[in-house]
Tab-separated table of C-alpha atoms in Angstrom:
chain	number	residue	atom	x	y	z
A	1340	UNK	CA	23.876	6.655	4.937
A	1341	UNK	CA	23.265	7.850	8.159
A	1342	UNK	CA	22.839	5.878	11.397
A	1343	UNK	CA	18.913	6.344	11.087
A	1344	UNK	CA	18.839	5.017	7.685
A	1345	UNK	CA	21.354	2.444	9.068
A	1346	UNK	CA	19.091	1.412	11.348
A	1347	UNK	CA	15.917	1.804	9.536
A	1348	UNK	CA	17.618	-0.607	6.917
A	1349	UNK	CA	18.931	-3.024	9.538
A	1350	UNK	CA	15.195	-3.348	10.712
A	1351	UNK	CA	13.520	-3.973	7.419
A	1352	UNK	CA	16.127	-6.597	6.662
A	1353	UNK	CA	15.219	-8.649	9.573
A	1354	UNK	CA	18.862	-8.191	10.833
A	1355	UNK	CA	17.027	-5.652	14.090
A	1356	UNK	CA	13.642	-6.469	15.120
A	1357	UNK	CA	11.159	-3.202	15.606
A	1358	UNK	CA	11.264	-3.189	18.986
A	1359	UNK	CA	15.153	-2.579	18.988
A	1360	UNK	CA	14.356	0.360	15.906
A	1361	UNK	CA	12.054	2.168	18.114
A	1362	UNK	CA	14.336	2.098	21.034
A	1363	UNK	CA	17.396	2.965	18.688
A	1364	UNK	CA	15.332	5.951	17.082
A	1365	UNK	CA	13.978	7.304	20.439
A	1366	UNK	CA	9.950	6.118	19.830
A	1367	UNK	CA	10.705	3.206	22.796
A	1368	UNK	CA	7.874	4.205	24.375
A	1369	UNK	CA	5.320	5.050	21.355
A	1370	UNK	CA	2.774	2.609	19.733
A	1371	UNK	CA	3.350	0.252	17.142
A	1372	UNK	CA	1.300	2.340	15.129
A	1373	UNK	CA	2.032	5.663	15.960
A	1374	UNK	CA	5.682	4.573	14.935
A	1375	UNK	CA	4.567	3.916	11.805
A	1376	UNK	CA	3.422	7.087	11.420
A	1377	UNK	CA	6.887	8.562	12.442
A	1378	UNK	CA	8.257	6.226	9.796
A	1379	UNK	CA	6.838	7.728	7.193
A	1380	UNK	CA	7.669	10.858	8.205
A	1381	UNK	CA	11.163	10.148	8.466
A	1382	UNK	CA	10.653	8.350	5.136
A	1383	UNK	CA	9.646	11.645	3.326
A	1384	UNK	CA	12.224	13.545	4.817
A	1385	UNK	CA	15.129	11.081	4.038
A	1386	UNK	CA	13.861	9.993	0.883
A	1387	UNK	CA	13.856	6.506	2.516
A	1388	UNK	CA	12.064	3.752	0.867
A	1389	UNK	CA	13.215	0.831	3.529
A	1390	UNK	CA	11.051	2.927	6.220
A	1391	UNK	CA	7.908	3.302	3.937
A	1392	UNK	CA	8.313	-0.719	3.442
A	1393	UNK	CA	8.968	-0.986	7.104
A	1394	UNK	CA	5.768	1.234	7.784
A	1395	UNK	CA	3.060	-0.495	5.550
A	1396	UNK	CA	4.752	-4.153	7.490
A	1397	UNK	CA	3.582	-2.315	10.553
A	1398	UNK	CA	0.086	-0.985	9.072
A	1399	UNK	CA	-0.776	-4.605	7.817
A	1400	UNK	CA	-0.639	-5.995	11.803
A	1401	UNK	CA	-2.766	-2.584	12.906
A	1402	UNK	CA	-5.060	-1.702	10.515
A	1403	UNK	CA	-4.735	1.934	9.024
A	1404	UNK	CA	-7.124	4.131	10.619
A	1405	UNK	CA	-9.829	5.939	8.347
A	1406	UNK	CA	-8.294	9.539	9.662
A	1407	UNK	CA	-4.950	8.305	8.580
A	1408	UNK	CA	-6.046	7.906	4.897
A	1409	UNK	CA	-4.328	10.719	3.974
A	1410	UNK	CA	-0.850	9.117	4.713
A	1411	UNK	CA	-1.687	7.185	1.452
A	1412	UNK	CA	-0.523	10.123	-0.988
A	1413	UNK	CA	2.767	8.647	-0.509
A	1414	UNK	CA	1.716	5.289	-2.382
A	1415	UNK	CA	2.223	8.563	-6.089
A	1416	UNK	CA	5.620	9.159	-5.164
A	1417	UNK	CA	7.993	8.095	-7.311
A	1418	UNK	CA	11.216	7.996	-4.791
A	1419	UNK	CA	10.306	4.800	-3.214
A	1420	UNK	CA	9.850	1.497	-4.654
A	1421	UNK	CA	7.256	0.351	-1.758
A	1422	UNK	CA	3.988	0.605	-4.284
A	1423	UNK	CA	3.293	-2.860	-3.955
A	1424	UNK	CA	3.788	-3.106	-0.198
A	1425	UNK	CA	1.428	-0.381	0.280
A	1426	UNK	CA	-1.507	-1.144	-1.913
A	1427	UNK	CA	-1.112	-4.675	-0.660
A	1428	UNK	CA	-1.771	-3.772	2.917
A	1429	UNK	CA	-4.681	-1.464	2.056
A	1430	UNK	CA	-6.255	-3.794	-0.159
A	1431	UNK	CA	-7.482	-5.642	2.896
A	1432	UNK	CA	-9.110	-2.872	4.379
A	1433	UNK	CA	-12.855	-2.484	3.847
A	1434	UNK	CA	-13.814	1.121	3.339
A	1435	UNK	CA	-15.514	2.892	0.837
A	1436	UNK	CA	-13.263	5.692	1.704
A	1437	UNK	CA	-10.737	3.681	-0.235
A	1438	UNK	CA	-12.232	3.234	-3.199
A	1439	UNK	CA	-11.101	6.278	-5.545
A	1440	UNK	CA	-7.712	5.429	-4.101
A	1441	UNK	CA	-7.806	2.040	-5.482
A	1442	UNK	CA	-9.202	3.633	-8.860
A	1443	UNK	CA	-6.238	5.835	-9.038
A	1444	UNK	CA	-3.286	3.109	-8.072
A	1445	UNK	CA	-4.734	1.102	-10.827
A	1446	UNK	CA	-3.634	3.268	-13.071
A	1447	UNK	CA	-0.204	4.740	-11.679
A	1448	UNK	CA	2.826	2.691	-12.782
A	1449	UNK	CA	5.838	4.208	-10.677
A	1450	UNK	CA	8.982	4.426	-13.008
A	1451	UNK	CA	10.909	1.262	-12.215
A	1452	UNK	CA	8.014	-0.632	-12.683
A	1453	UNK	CA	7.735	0.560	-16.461
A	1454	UNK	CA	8.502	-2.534	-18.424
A	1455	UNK	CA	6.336	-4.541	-15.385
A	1456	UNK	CA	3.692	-6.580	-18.079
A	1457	UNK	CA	2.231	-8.165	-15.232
A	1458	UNK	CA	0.794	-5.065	-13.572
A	1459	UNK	CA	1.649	-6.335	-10.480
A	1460	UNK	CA	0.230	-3.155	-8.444
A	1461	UNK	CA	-3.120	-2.841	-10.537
A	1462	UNK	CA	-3.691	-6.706	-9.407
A	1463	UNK	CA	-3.376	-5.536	-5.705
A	1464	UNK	CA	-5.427	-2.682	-6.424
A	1465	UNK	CA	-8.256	-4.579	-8.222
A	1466	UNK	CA	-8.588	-6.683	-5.102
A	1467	UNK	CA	-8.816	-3.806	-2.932
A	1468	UNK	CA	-11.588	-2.593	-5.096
A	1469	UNK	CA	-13.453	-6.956	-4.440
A	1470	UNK	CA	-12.454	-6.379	-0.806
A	1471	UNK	CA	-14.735	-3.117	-0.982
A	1472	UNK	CA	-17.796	-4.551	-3.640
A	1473	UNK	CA	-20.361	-3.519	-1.210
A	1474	UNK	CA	-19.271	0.103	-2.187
A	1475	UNK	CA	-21.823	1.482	-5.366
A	1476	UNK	CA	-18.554	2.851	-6.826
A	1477	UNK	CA	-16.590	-0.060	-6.027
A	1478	UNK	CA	-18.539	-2.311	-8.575
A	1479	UNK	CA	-19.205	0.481	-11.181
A	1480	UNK	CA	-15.261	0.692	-11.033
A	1481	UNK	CA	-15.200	-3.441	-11.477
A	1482	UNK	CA	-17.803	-3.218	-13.913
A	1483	UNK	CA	-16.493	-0.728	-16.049
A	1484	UNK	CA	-13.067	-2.553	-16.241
A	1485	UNK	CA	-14.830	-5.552	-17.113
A	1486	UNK	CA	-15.807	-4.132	-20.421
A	1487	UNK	CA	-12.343	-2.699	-21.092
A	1488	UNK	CA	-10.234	-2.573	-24.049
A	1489	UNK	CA	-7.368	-3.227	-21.767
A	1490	UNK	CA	-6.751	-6.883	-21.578
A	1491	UNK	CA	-5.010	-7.052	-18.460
A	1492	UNK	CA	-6.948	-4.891	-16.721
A	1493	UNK	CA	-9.891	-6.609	-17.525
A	1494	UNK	CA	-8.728	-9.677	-16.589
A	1495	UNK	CA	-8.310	-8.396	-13.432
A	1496	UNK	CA	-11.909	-7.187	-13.091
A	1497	UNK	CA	-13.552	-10.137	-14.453
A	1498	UNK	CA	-11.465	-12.072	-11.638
A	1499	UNK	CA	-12.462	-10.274	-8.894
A	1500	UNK	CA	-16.555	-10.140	-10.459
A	1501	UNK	CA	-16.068	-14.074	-10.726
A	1502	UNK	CA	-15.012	-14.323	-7.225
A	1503	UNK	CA	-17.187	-12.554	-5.894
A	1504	UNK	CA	-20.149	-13.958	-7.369
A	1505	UNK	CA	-19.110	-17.241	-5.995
A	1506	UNK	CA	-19.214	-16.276	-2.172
């Protein structure tokens, strides 16, 4: 491990607060968010999953801009193990931009999450998809998992309908 990854790990422990990281990986004088940005980067080059987790923890204080959307193709990578930290953080975003994104985490199961019967990230997912119900495809999606064979999933859909319905 180098010292970036030292550092980067140091930080997403809560041992070195971001401030210090930024300073420590020469960003001292860069956004919050652009930072983030530059963590991912990093991340994809190292292979590092602590800075994808560290980025998303940034992204959920400064919402992820729609012309950073693309940073998302990350979240079908397979090297890190920050699915749930990601799809958390853009479940909370409304944009019908984010929509086919949802769609598609729903379905991906990352490999260490194999045996994970709870689906944890198609739960996160499935309120990113209530979060965005004023999208059309948004509630065909819900709708269409309501009347599932999958249990879980629709579950999950029937949840979010229900919930929805109430507000």
């Amino acid at each position: 491990m180098n010292d970036f990854e030292t550092n980067i790990e140091r930080c997403y422990l809560g041992i070195i607060p971001i401030k210090i990281l930024k300073g420590r990986l020469n960003f001292k004088d860069t956004s919050d968010y652009l930072f983030a940005k530059e963590l991912l980067k990093i991340a994809e080059s190292l292979k590092n999953s602590d800075a994808v987790h560290l980025a998303f923890l940034i992204f959920d204080d400064y919402v992820l801009q729609e012309e950073d959307f693309g940073l998302l193709d990350i979240f079908f990578l397979d090297w890190h193990d920050a699915h749930e930290d990601i799809v958390f953080t853009v479940s909370k975003i409304r944009n019908c931009n984010l929509v086919e994104f949802f769609k598609k985490a729903i379905n991906f199961i990352p490999s260490y999450m194999a045996e994970d019967d709870l689906h944890a990230i198609a739960r996160k997912a499935f309120f990113g998809l209530g979060t965005n119900i004023n999208c059309s495809k948004s509630l065909e999606y819900l709708n269409n998992y309501a009347n599932s064979s999958d249990i879980v999933l629709k579950k999950f859909a029937i949840e979010q309908l229900e919930f929805l319905s109430r507000k």
